[in-house]
Structure formats: structure tokens, C-alpha cells
mmCIF file of C-alpha atoms in Angstrom:
data_model
loop_
_atom_site.group_PDB
_atom_site.id
_atom_site.type_symbol
_atom_site.label_atom_id
_atom_site.label_comp_id
_atom_site.label_asym_id
_atom_site.label_seq_id
_atom_site.Cartn_x
_atom_site.Cartn_y
_atom_site.Cartn_z
ATOM 1 C CA MET A 1 0.000 0.000 0.000
ATOM 2 C CA ALA A 2 1.450 3.341 -1.073
ATOM 3 C CA LYS A 3 2.182 5.843 1.655
ATOM 4 C CA LYS A 4 -0.127 8.866 1.624
ATOM 5 C CA PRO A 5 1.778 12.008 0.566
ATOM 6 C CA LYS A 6 2.369 14.494 3.360
ATOM 7 C CA VAL A 7 0.096 17.516 3.191
ATOM 8 C CA THR A 8 1.997 20.810 3.111
ATOM 9 C CA ILE A 9 1.029 24.421 3.692
ATOM 10 C CA ASN A 10 1.204 24.888 -0.091
ATOM 11 C CA ASP A 11 -1.446 22.186 -0.524
ATOM 12 C CA ILE A 12 -3.716 23.884 2.013
ATOM 13 C CA ALA A 13 -3.317 27.219 0.230
ATOM 14 C CA ARG A 14 -4.101 25.676 -3.158
ATOM 15 C CA LEU A 15 -7.175 23.777 -1.945
ATOM 16 C CA ALA A 16 -8.461 26.788 -0.010
ATOM 17 C CA GLN A 17 -7.854 29.018 -3.049
ATOM 18 C CA THR A 18 -5.734 31.482 -1.133
ATOM 19 C CA SER A 19 -2.069 32.324 -0.577
ATOM 20 C CA LYS A 20 0.517 30.562 1.552
ATOM 21 C CA THR A 21 0.936 33.750 3.579
ATOM 22 C CA THR A 22 -2.787 33.867 4.358
ATOM 23 C CA VAL A 23 -2.709 30.252 5.556
ATOM 24 C CA SER A 24 0.286 31.115 7.740
ATOM 25 C CA PHE A 25 -1.658 34.041 9.224
ATOM 26 C CA TYR A 26 -4.522 31.648 9.969
ATOM 27 C CA LEU A 27 -2.222 29.129 11.680
ATOM 28 C CA ASN A 28 -0.845 31.894 13.891
ATOM 29 C CA GLY A 29 -4.247 33.296 14.829
ATOM 30 C CA LYS A 30 -3.982 36.515 12.822
ATOM 31 C CA PHE A 31 -7.554 36.968 11.628
ATOM 32 C CA ASP A 32 -7.904 40.767 11.777
ATOM 33 C CA LYS A 33 -7.421 41.270 8.019
ATOM 34 C CA MET A 34 -9.023 37.986 6.951
ATOM 35 C CA SER A 35 -12.588 37.619 5.727
ATOM 36 C CA VAL A 36 -14.911 35.177 7.460
ATOM 37 C CA GLU A 37 -15.284 33.260 4.189
ATOM 38 C CA THR A 38 -11.517 32.806 3.803
ATOM 39 C CA LYS A 39 -11.129 31.789 7.432
ATOM 40 C CA ASP A 40 -13.903 29.191 7.161
ATOM 41 C CA ARG A 41 -12.528 27.876 3.872
ATOM 42 C CA ILE A 42 -9.050 27.350 5.335
ATOM 43 C CA ALA A 43 -10.491 25.699 8.455
ATOM 44 C CA THR A 44 -12.533 23.284 6.324
ATOM 45 C CA VAL A 45 -9.561 22.282 4.173
ATOM 46 C CA ILE A 46 -7.320 21.779 7.222
ATOM 47 C CA GLU A 47 -9.932 19.518 8.821
ATOM 48 C CA GLU A 48 -10.555 17.541 5.632
ATOM 49 C CA GLN A 49 -6.845 17.013 5.021
ATOM 50 C CA GLN A 50 -6.081 16.342 8.719
ATOM 51 C CA TYR A 51 -3.251 18.839 8.413
ATOM 52 C CA ARG A 52 -0.878 19.273 11.352
ATOM 53 C CA PRO A 53 1.581 22.145 10.816
ATOM 54 C CA SER A 54 5.235 21.681 11.674
ATOM 55 C CA VAL A 55 7.052 23.970 14.095
ATOM 56 C CA ALA A 56 8.851 25.620 11.185
ATOM 57 C CA THR A 57 5.568 26.296 9.395
ATOM 58 C CA ARG A 58 3.928 27.771 12.465
ATOM 59 C CA SER A 59 6.895 30.042 13.026
ATOM 60 C CA LEU A 60 6.427 31.667 9.622
ATOM 61 C CA ASN A 61 5.264 35.233 10.342
ATOM 62 C CA ALA A 62 4.765 34.348 14.023
ATOM 63 C CA LYS A 63 5.909 36.918 16.568
ATOM 64 C CA SER A 64 5.942 34.375 19.393
ATOM 65 C CA MET A 65 5.940 30.587 19.467
ATOM 66 C CA LYS A 66 5.091 30.564 23.180
ATOM 67 C CA LEU A 67 8.048 28.228 23.761
ATOM 68 C CA ILE A 68 10.776 28.509 26.401
ATOM 69 C CA GLY A 69 13.999 26.542 26.110
ATOM 70 C CA VAL A 70 15.074 25.236 29.526
ATOM 71 C CA LEU A 71 18.590 23.806 29.743
ATOM 72 C CA ILE A 72 19.441 21.915 32.936
ATOM 73 C CA GLY A 73 22.869 20.651 33.991
ATOM 74 C CA ASP A 74 21.655 17.347 35.456
ATOM 75 C CA ILE A 75 17.974 16.509 35.074
ATOM 76 C CA THR A 76 18.285 13.525 37.454
ATOM 77 C CA ASN A 77 19.023 15.902 40.331
ATOM 78 C CA ASP A 78 16.037 16.455 42.656
ATOM 79 C CA PHE A 79 16.836 20.160 42.830
ATOM 80 C CA ALA A 80 16.711 20.395 39.034
ATOM 81 C CA ASN A 81 13.363 18.588 38.949
ATOM 82 C CA GLN A 82 11.909 21.099 41.391
ATOM 83 C CA ILE A 83 13.217 23.968 39.254
ATOM 84 C CA VAL A 84 11.668 22.595 36.056
ATOM 85 C CA LYS A 85 8.370 21.905 37.799
ATOM 86 C CA GLY A 86 8.248 25.464 39.132
ATOM 87 C CA ILE A 87 9.097 26.978 35.756
ATOM 88 C CA ASP A 88 6.434 24.854 34.069
ATOM 89 C CA GLU A 89 3.745 25.887 36.547
ATOM 90 C CA ILE A 90 4.417 29.588 35.965
ATOM 91 C CA ALA A 91 4.835 29.167 32.193
ATOM 92 C CA LYS A 92 1.421 27.515 31.878
ATOM 93 C CA THR A 93 -0.281 30.501 33.497
ATOM 94 C CA HIS A 94 1.062 32.586 30.596
ATOM 95 C CA ASN A 95 0.254 29.958 27.917
ATOM 96 C CA TYR A 96 3.910 29.038 27.390
ATOM 97 C CA GLN A 97 5.292 25.523 26.928
ATOM 98 C CA LEU A 98 8.750 24.245 27.828
ATOM 99 C CA ILE A 99 11.357 22.444 25.770
ATOM 100 C CA VAL A 100 13.730 20.878 28.303
ATOM 101 C CA GLY A 101 17.293 19.756 27.616
ATOM 102 C CA ASN A 102 19.836 17.969 29.832
ATOM 103 C CA SER A 103 23.403 19.165 29.193
ATOM 104 C CA ASN A 104 25.189 16.890 31.687
ATOM 105 C CA TYR A 105 27.238 20.016 32.432
ATOM 106 C CA THR A 106 29.132 19.747 29.140
ATOM 107 C CA PHE A 107 29.638 22.692 26.808
ATOM 108 C CA GLU A 108 29.222 20.486 23.736
ATOM 109 C CA SER A 109 25.706 19.488 24.812
ATOM 110 C CA GLU A 110 24.858 23.082 25.691
ATOM 111 C CA SER A 111 25.903 24.264 22.232
ATOM 112 C CA ASP A 112 23.910 21.513 20.493
ATOM 113 C CA TYR A 113 20.774 22.239 22.519
ATOM 114 C CA ILE A 114 20.980 25.995 21.942
ATOM 115 C CA ASP A 115 21.238 25.475 18.173
ATOM 116 C CA ARG A 116 18.355 22.997 18.189
ATOM 117 C CA MET A 117 16.113 25.167 20.343
ATOM 118 C CA LEU A 118 16.831 28.232 18.213
ATOM 119 C CA SER A 119 15.783 26.270 15.124
ATOM 120 C CA MET A 120 12.531 25.358 16.888
ATOM 121 C CA GLY A 121 11.742 29.029 17.409
ATOM 122 C CA VAL A 122 11.889 29.339 21.197
ATOM 123 C CA ASP A 123 11.158 32.815 22.549
ATOM 124 C CA GLY A 124 13.895 32.685 25.182
ATOM 125 C CA PHE A 125 16.116 30.538 27.368
ATOM 126 C CA ILE A 126 16.354 29.613 31.035
ATOM 127 C CA VAL A 127 19.748 27.989 31.549
ATOM 128 C CA GLN A 128 21.708 26.312 34.338
ATOM 129 C CA PRO A 129 25.067 26.875 32.627
ATOM 130 C CA THR A 130 28.629 25.691 32.771
ATOM 131 C CA ILE A 131 31.388 28.288 32.976
ATOM 132 C CA GLN A 132 32.031 27.829 29.232
ATOM 133 C CA PHE A 133 28.440 28.782 28.353
ATOM 134 C CA LYS A 134 29.519 32.420 28.106
ATOM 135 C CA ALA A 135 30.710 31.704 24.561
ATOM 136 C CA LEU A 136 27.106 31.036 23.477
ATOM 137 C CA ILE A 137 25.662 34.317 24.754
ATOM 138 C CA PRO A 138 26.448 36.360 21.591
ATOM 139 C CA LYS A 139 24.591 33.826 19.428
ATOM 140 C CA ILE A 140 21.514 34.013 21.664
ATOM 141 C CA ARG A 141 21.550 37.804 21.616
ATOM 142 C CA ALA A 142 22.071 37.904 17.847
ATOM 143 C CA ASN A 143 18.821 35.952 17.489
ATOM 144 C CA GLY A 144 16.997 38.435 19.709
ATOM 145 C CA LYS A 145 16.230 35.901 22.442
ATOM 146 C CA SER A 146 15.897 36.535 26.170
ATOM 147 C CA LEU A 147 18.259 34.722 28.545
ATOM 148 C CA VAL A 148 17.951 33.986 32.259
ATOM 149 C CA PHE A 149 20.489 32.011 34.282
ATOM 150 C CA ILE A 150 19.457 29.820 37.198
ATOM 151 C CA ASP A 151 21.697 28.614 40.021
ATOM 152 C CA SER A 152 24.910 29.242 38.053
ATOM 153 C CA GLN A 153 25.949 32.366 36.172
ATOM 154 C CA THR A 154 28.613 33.284 33.633
ATOM 155 C CA ASP A 155 28.173 36.969 32.791
ATOM 156 C CA MET A 156 26.887 38.823 35.841
ATOM 157 C CA GLU A 157 26.997 42.277 34.280
ATOM 158 C CA SER A 158 24.473 41.779 31.508
ATOM 159 C CA ASN A 159 22.131 38.859 32.165
ATOM 160 C CA ALA A 160 19.295 38.069 34.554
ATOM 161 C CA TRP A 161 20.321 35.575 37.240
ATOM 162 C CA VAL A 162 18.217 33.614 39.733
ATOM 163 C CA LYS A 163 20.507 31.751 42.095
ATOM 164 C CA THR A 164 21.033 29.923 45.343
ATOM 165 C CA ASN A 165 23.747 31.452 47.509
ATOM 166 C CA ASN A 166 26.077 28.464 47.790
ATOM 167 C CA TYR A 167 28.917 30.486 49.288
ATOM 168 C CA GLU A 168 26.833 31.684 52.239
ATOM 169 C CA ALA A 169 25.173 28.272 52.639
ATOM 170 C CA VAL A 170 28.520 26.442 52.868
ATOM 171 C CA LEU A 171 29.933 29.170 55.101
ATOM 172 C CA GLU A 172 27.014 28.923 57.538
ATOM 173 C CA THR A 173 27.135 25.122 57.558
ATOM 174 C CA THR A 174 30.891 25.195 58.200
ATOM 175 C CA PHE A 175 30.429 27.545 61.166
ATOM 176 C CA GLU A 176 27.839 25.210 62.665
ATOM 177 C CA LEU A 177 30.086 22.172 62.236
ATOM 178 C CA VAL A 178 33.067 23.981 63.776
ATOM 179 C CA ASP A 179 30.896 24.957 66.741
ATOM 180 C CA LYS A 180 30.077 21.272 67.201
ATOM 181 C CA GLY A 181 33.778 20.365 67.294
ATOM 182 C CA TYR A 182 34.396 19.303 63.686
ATOM 183 C CA ASN A 183 37.605 20.618 62.128
ATOM 184 C CA ASP A 184 38.388 18.482 59.052
ATOM 185 C CA PHE A 185 36.174 18.780 55.956
ATOM 186 C CA ILE A 186 36.006 17.092 52.565
ATOM 187 C CA LEU A 187 33.985 18.590 49.701
ATOM 188 C CA LEU A 188 33.092 16.180 46.901
ATOM 189 C CA THR A 189 32.506 17.642 43.445
ATOM 190 C CA VAL A 190 33.310 16.864 39.844
ATOM 191 C CA ILE A 191 36.800 17.299 38.437
ATOM 192 C CA PRO A 192 37.308 19.713 36.880
ATOM 193 C CA VAL A 193 34.870 21.954 38.713
ATOM 194 C CA SER A 194 32.569 23.049 35.881
ATOM 195 C CA SER A 195 30.007 25.413 37.365
ATOM 196 C CA VAL A 196 30.031 28.669 39.267
ATOM 197 C CA HIS A 197 28.044 27.361 42.237
ATOM 198 C CA GLU A 198 30.637 24.596 42.761
ATOM 199 C CA TRP A 199 33.396 27.207 42.781
ATOM 200 C CA ASN A 200 31.453 29.199 45.368
ATOM 201 C CA ALA A 201 31.156 26.140 47.583
ATOM 202 C CA VAL A 202 34.879 25.417 47.243
ATOM 203 C CA ALA A 203 35.743 29.056 47.980
ATOM 204 C CA ALA A 204 33.822 29.066 51.261
ATOM 205 C CA LEU A 205 35.799 26.229 52.880
ATOM 206 C CA PRO A 206 39.402 27.548 53.037
ATOM 207 C CA THR A 207 38.329 30.426 55.304
ATOM 208 C CA HIS A 208 38.061 27.870 58.065
#
């Protein structure tokens, strides 16, 4: 049995006797300059053909895809799960959806995910970055996308940053342990230390 040809936006435009641009406007909810007859005709053809537009098609002439790219260092971490859940809850109240990536704290994965998410038309990024992520910031800005760092941060002067204060947390914990009579400490982290919050934790220990 021959495979049914995939229906394209060009097919919808031809069957609805209108232009590709008009169909794109319809798919993105821009009806202000569209007649009721044209709108109904496009809707009928889409239903008859069971057409499902691709992300690329929907992004044509769209000002916002209502998509946020979320890049997490380690998605298996309970803390990361709580972050993603919180972001998703707030995003839904504004009719946004998330595309979540797990970088494993490697710059190569970060770069791949940023390229992929940009091609999908995300409106902005929320990133738990490695120190090397700074190299990707110009590309994000060149595409006109918003960028917010969580937990870790690479360019404090020019980007939004929501963080946990690891330096103060380790410092306070160390004080409490010293008060209880503990004097020798071991901090376990990855080698090499790849994120700013790990450096903050390391920096807090030598003061004691």
C-alpha cells in the first residue's frame, strides 16, 4: 500500500484558493485582516486534510511561538526537577510551553541544545550553565532571544540571574560544624569543577 503524501502548507493554500501567507496568518491566529469566508474555507480544508503544521511552518510570520527553552545541567538531580516543575507551573499561566534539555554540564551538549532550540523558534532561554556557556551568549543575543540564568551564572553584568547562595550556605554550615567540634572537611565535586556554584562552595571552605 502506497504511503499517503504528506500535506503541506502549499497544498492547504491551493485547496483553499488562497495564498501561503494567508494560511500562515490563519495558523498563527492573525484573523484581523481575513474575511470570514476565507477563514472558514481554510479551516474546512485543514480539517478535511487532517493537516498538522510543523514547528517551522507555524513560526512563519509568528511573533511568538510561546516556547521557552530550559537547559538543565543534570535533570536527574532532585533540585533540578523542582526547578523545572516550578518553571512549568508559571509558564502555563502565561500559555507558554517548555522544551527541556539535559546538558550533563558539558559545553558540547549546551551548544547543540541551543542550536536545536533556536531552530525550533523558542522565545527565550532559562539555563543552568557551565562556565564555558559564556561563549554562546552572543549567538543568543544575535537571534533576539531573552536569557535567564538559574543557580549558576557566567556573565553577571548583563544577564538576569536567579541563584542559590552556595557560598553563604557552605559558610554557615561550616560555622555550625566547627561549633560542634568538627575541624576536618572534605567537599566532593566533579573534576574539573565546571560550574560557578561549585566554585562558590569550594571558595567558602578555606576560610576555616
